[in-house]
mmCIF file of C-alpha atoms in Angstrom:
data_model
loop_
_atom_site.group_PDB
_atom_site.id
_atom_site.type_symbol
_atom_site.label_atom_id
_atom_site.label_comp_id
_atom_site.label_asym_id
_atom_site.label_seq_id
_atom_site.Cartn_x
_atom_site.Cartn_y
_atom_site.Cartn_z
ATOM 1 C CA UNK A 17 -0.132 0.230 0.538
ATOM 2 C CA UNK A 18 1.323 3.349 -0.513
ATOM 3 C CA UNK A 19 0.844 7.120 1.523
ATOM 4 C CA UNK A 20 -0.487 8.849 -0.953
ATOM 5 C CA UNK A 21 0.709 12.336 1.372
ATOM 6 C CA UNK A 22 4.401 11.424 1.706
ATOM 7 C CA UNK A 23 5.105 8.582 -1.157
ATOM 8 C CA UNK A 24 6.434 5.842 0.259
ATOM 9 C CA UNK A 25 5.024 2.113 0.319
ATOM 10 C CA UNK A 26 3.946 1.181 3.775
ATOM 11 C CA UNK A 27 4.892 -2.454 4.509
ATOM 12 C CA UNK A 28 2.408 -4.850 5.166
ATOM 13 C CA UNK A 29 0.059 -4.198 8.466
ATOM 14 C CA UNK A 30 0.433 -6.832 11.317
ATOM 15 C CA UNK A 31 -2.843 -8.170 12.296
ATOM 16 C CA UNK A 32 -2.116 -8.047 16.096
ATOM 17 C CA UNK A 33 -1.502 -4.389 15.747
ATOM 18 C CA UNK A 34 -5.029 -3.992 14.437
ATOM 19 C CA UNK A 35 -6.753 -6.175 16.629
ATOM 20 C CA UNK A 36 -4.964 -4.305 20.058
ATOM 21 C CA UNK A 37 -5.401 -0.415 18.703
ATOM 22 C CA UNK A 38 -8.940 -1.639 18.205
ATOM 23 C CA UNK A 39 -8.750 -3.550 21.865
ATOM 24 C CA UNK A 40 -7.353 0.000 22.648
ATOM 25 C CA UNK A 41 -10.051 2.375 21.318
ATOM 26 C CA UNK A 42 -13.038 -0.137 23.529
ATOM 27 C CA UNK A 43 -11.318 0.871 26.505
ATOM 28 C CA UNK A 44 -10.431 4.617 26.123
ATOM 29 C CA UNK A 45 -14.767 4.489 25.146
ATOM 30 C CA UNK A 46 -14.874 2.535 28.622
ATOM 31 C CA UNK A 47 -13.539 4.342 30.728
ATOM 32 C CA UNK A 48 -16.414 6.357 33.524
ATOM 33 C CA UNK A 49 -15.489 10.202 32.363
ATOM 34 C CA UNK A 50 -18.758 11.014 31.494
ATOM 35 C CA UNK A 51 -20.486 10.730 28.267
ATOM 36 C CA UNK A 52 -20.388 14.704 27.291
ATOM 37 C CA UNK A 53 -20.377 16.502 23.550
ATOM 38 C CA UNK A 54 -16.239 16.754 23.738
ATOM 39 C CA UNK A 55 -15.693 13.364 23.687
ATOM 40 C CA UNK A 56 -15.207 11.470 21.255
ATOM 41 C CA UNK A 57 -16.112 8.200 20.492
ATOM 42 C CA UNK A 58 -12.180 6.407 19.987
ATOM 43 C CA UNK A 59 -14.090 3.269 19.048
ATOM 44 C CA UNK A 60 -15.622 4.669 15.861
ATOM 45 C CA UNK A 61 -12.266 6.210 14.688
ATOM 46 C CA UNK A 62 -10.345 3.807 14.962
ATOM 47 C CA UNK A 63 -13.462 1.134 12.716
ATOM 48 C CA UNK A 64 -13.506 3.764 10.356
ATOM 49 C CA UNK A 65 -9.838 3.818 9.821
ATOM 50 C CA UNK A 66 -9.926 0.511 9.771
ATOM 51 C CA UNK A 67 -11.978 -0.045 7.687
ATOM 52 C CA UNK A 68 -10.583 1.976 5.295
ATOM 53 C CA UNK A 69 -7.014 0.750 4.951
ATOM 54 C CA UNK A 70 -7.768 -2.798 5.631
ATOM 55 C CA UNK A 71 -11.845 -3.560 5.402
ATOM 56 C CA UNK A 72 -10.656 -7.269 5.293
ATOM 57 C CA UNK A 73 -9.126 -7.203 8.858
ATOM 58 C CA UNK A 74 -11.693 -5.213 10.299
ATOM 59 C CA UNK A 75 -15.211 -5.618 8.742
ATOM 60 C CA UNK A 76 -18.468 -4.534 9.154
ATOM 61 C CA UNK A 77 -19.139 -7.635 11.462
ATOM 62 C CA UNK A 78 -16.505 -6.727 13.670
ATOM 63 C CA UNK A 79 -18.060 -3.202 13.831
ATOM 64 C CA UNK A 80 -21.969 -4.546 14.766
ATOM 65 C CA UNK A 81 -20.105 -7.035 17.686
ATOM 66 C CA UNK A 82 -17.861 -3.883 19.265
ATOM 67 C CA UNK A 83 -21.275 -1.749 19.331
ATOM 68 C CA UNK A 84 -23.185 -4.606 20.703
ATOM 69 C CA UNK A 85 -20.556 -3.939 23.430
ATOM 70 C CA UNK A 86 -20.530 -0.468 24.110
ATOM 71 C CA UNK A 87 -24.638 -1.101 23.886
ATOM 72 C CA UNK A 88 -24.117 -3.150 26.913
ATOM 73 C CA UNK A 89 -21.758 -1.184 28.310
ATOM 74 C CA UNK A 90 -24.045 2.255 27.948
ATOM 75 C CA UNK A 91 -27.524 0.524 29.211
ATOM 76 C CA UNK A 92 -28.920 2.040 25.891
ATOM 77 C CA UNK A 93 -31.257 0.063 23.788
ATOM 78 C CA UNK A 94 -29.402 -3.253 22.498
ATOM 79 C CA UNK A 95 -28.196 -2.855 18.974
ATOM 80 C CA UNK A 96 -28.796 0.893 18.488
ATOM 81 C CA UNK A 97 -24.617 1.186 18.427
ATOM 82 C CA UNK A 98 -24.156 -2.029 16.661
ATOM 83 C CA UNK A 99 -26.398 -1.208 14.153
ATOM 84 C CA UNK A 100 -24.854 2.430 13.926
ATOM 85 C CA UNK A 101 -21.341 1.296 13.508
ATOM 86 C CA UNK A 102 -22.339 -1.408 11.197
ATOM 87 C CA UNK A 103 -24.224 0.719 8.548
ATOM 88 C CA UNK A 104 -20.938 3.737 9.511
ATOM 89 C CA UNK A 105 -18.277 0.982 8.507
ATOM 90 C CA UNK A 106 -20.017 -0.216 5.206
ATOM 91 C CA UNK A 107 -20.408 3.442 4.350
ATOM 92 C CA UNK A 108 -16.252 3.542 5.255
ATOM 93 C CA UNK A 109 -15.455 0.212 2.845
ATOM 94 C CA UNK A 110 -17.716 1.491 0.432
ATOM 95 C CA UNK A 111 -15.734 5.266 0.925
ATOM 96 C CA UNK A 112 -12.525 3.581 1.149
ATOM 97 C CA UNK A 113 -11.427 4.180 -2.506
ATOM 98 C CA UNK A 114 -12.443 7.594 -2.602
ATOM 99 C CA UNK A 115 -11.250 8.290 0.761
ATOM 100 C CA UNK A 116 -7.702 6.581 0.464
ATOM 101 C CA UNK A 117 -6.360 8.995 -3.149
ATOM 102 C CA UNK A 118 -7.266 12.239 -0.930
ATOM 103 C CA UNK A 119 -4.864 14.214 1.418
ATOM 104 C CA UNK A 120 -5.836 13.906 4.733
ATOM 105 C CA UNK A 121 -7.149 17.008 5.845
ATOM 106 C CA UNK A 122 -9.767 16.770 2.531
ATOM 107 C CA UNK A 123 -10.106 12.984 4.218
ATOM 108 C CA UNK A 124 -11.455 14.475 7.861
ATOM 109 C CA UNK A 125 -13.807 16.752 5.542
ATOM 110 C CA UNK A 126 -14.949 13.812 3.843
ATOM 111 C CA UNK A 127 -15.420 11.156 7.186
ATOM 112 C CA UNK A 128 -17.272 14.804 9.118
ATOM 113 C CA UNK A 129 -20.832 13.226 7.750
ATOM 114 C CA UNK A 130 -20.213 9.655 9.043
ATOM 115 C CA UNK A 131 -19.109 10.747 12.196
ATOM 116 C CA UNK A 132 -21.804 13.210 12.438
ATOM 117 C CA UNK A 133 -24.343 10.225 11.697
ATOM 118 C CA UNK A 134 -22.369 8.267 14.346
ATOM 119 C CA UNK A 135 -22.973 10.650 17.803
ATOM 120 C CA UNK A 136 -26.217 12.177 16.675
ATOM 121 C CA UNK A 137 -28.028 8.663 15.382
ATOM 122 C CA UNK A 138 -28.997 7.763 18.986
ATOM 123 C CA UNK A 139 -30.724 10.916 19.688
ATOM 124 C CA UNK A 140 -32.485 10.379 16.138
ATOM 125 C CA UNK A 141 -33.534 7.131 17.725
ATOM 126 C CA UNK A 142 -34.615 7.928 20.818
ATOM 127 C CA UNK A 143 -36.208 11.009 19.829
ATOM 128 C CA UNK A 144 -38.717 8.600 17.103
ATOM 129 C CA UNK A 145 -38.862 6.108 20.382
ATOM 130 C CA UNK A 146 -40.225 8.786 22.878
ATOM 131 C CA UNK A 147 -41.220 11.481 21.355
ATOM 132 C CA UNK A 148 -39.221 13.807 23.421
ATOM 133 C CA UNK A 149 -36.016 15.278 22.230
ATOM 134 C CA UNK A 150 -33.451 15.489 24.715
ATOM 135 C CA UNK A 151 -31.208 18.537 23.818
ATOM 136 C CA UNK A 152 -28.231 18.071 25.167
ATOM 137 C CA UNK A 153 -27.828 15.382 23.410
ATOM 138 C CA UNK A 154 -27.735 17.490 19.762
ATOM 139 C CA UNK A 155 -24.359 18.238 21.990
ATOM 140 C CA UNK A 156 -22.650 15.435 19.712
ATOM 141 C CA UNK A 157 -22.227 17.966 16.435
ATOM 142 C CA UNK A 158 -19.751 18.735 18.837
ATOM 143 C CA UNK A 159 -18.185 15.587 18.917
ATOM 144 C CA UNK A 160 -18.553 14.149 15.558
ATOM 145 C CA UNK A 161 -16.476 17.850 15.071
ATOM 146 C CA UNK A 162 -14.415 17.031 17.677
ATOM 147 C CA UNK A 163 -13.406 13.190 15.900
ATOM 148 C CA UNK A 164 -13.062 14.947 12.254
ATOM 149 C CA UNK A 165 -10.391 16.809 13.958
ATOM 150 C CA UNK A 166 -8.418 13.938 15.633
ATOM 151 C CA UNK A 167 -7.650 12.435 12.164
ATOM 152 C CA UNK A 168 -4.837 13.652 11.135
ATOM 153 C CA UNK A 169 -3.869 12.293 14.597
ATOM 154 C CA UNK A 170 -5.215 9.324 13.635
ATOM 155 C CA UNK A 171 -3.848 7.732 10.510
ATOM 156 C CA UNK A 172 -0.619 9.340 11.637
ATOM 157 C CA UNK A 173 -0.378 7.462 14.538
ATOM 158 C CA UNK A 174 -1.918 4.338 13.014
ATOM 159 C CA UNK A 175 0.166 4.187 10.042
ATOM 160 C CA UNK A 176 2.871 4.572 12.364
ATOM 161 C CA UNK A 177 4.365 1.055 12.615
ATOM 162 C CA UNK A 178 3.632 0.446 7.965
ATOM 163 C CA UNK A 179 5.664 3.735 8.085
ATOM 164 C CA UNK A 180 9.519 2.348 5.884
ATOM 165 C CA UNK A 181 12.422 4.392 7.660
ATOM 166 C CA UNK A 182 14.164 7.618 6.538
ATOM 167 C CA UNK A 183 17.263 5.618 6.481
ATOM 168 C CA UNK A 184 16.828 3.107 3.858
ATOM 169 C CA UNK A 185 19.325 0.275 4.533
ATOM 170 C CA UNK A 186 19.830 -1.278 0.737
ATOM 171 C CA UNK A 187 21.179 -4.329 1.979
ATOM 172 C CA UNK A 188 18.605 -4.986 3.909
ATOM 173 C CA UNK A 189 15.419 -5.814 1.702
ATOM 174 C CA UNK A 190 12.270 -3.789 3.596
#
């Protein structure tokens, strides 16, 4: 795979690193820091990243299972985050060729609707089911914007193990 930002050929990804990063993102989501609008959904950031870059390892089913874990943790409607995460994973896989060819800031702008969908979908479902809209839930729009702003940092961190070293040793094959 080629990193279009720098022009380097990336090393093959280690599946252990993919699942470790998903586990770390899940642990960050499980921290008891509250459900504020400024706290990003680390797991969806990681799911979208790996669905764009390595959709053979992280697929819609993986996103669905992780969404069920988040639903159980939040004591929310069972399947709410699972459906939302699976839908976002499907959109990310279907957009991955378009997204990967863009520069990282443009990727963040293209992914902003996906992050807004994840943060506002539970609010809309609760509104449809209960008939009352809780306005504090609309701060999820801020959460989607923060996730889009964190996209360049997530790209740099999650692609770091795959980058080739700058000082290339010609006696070493890779």
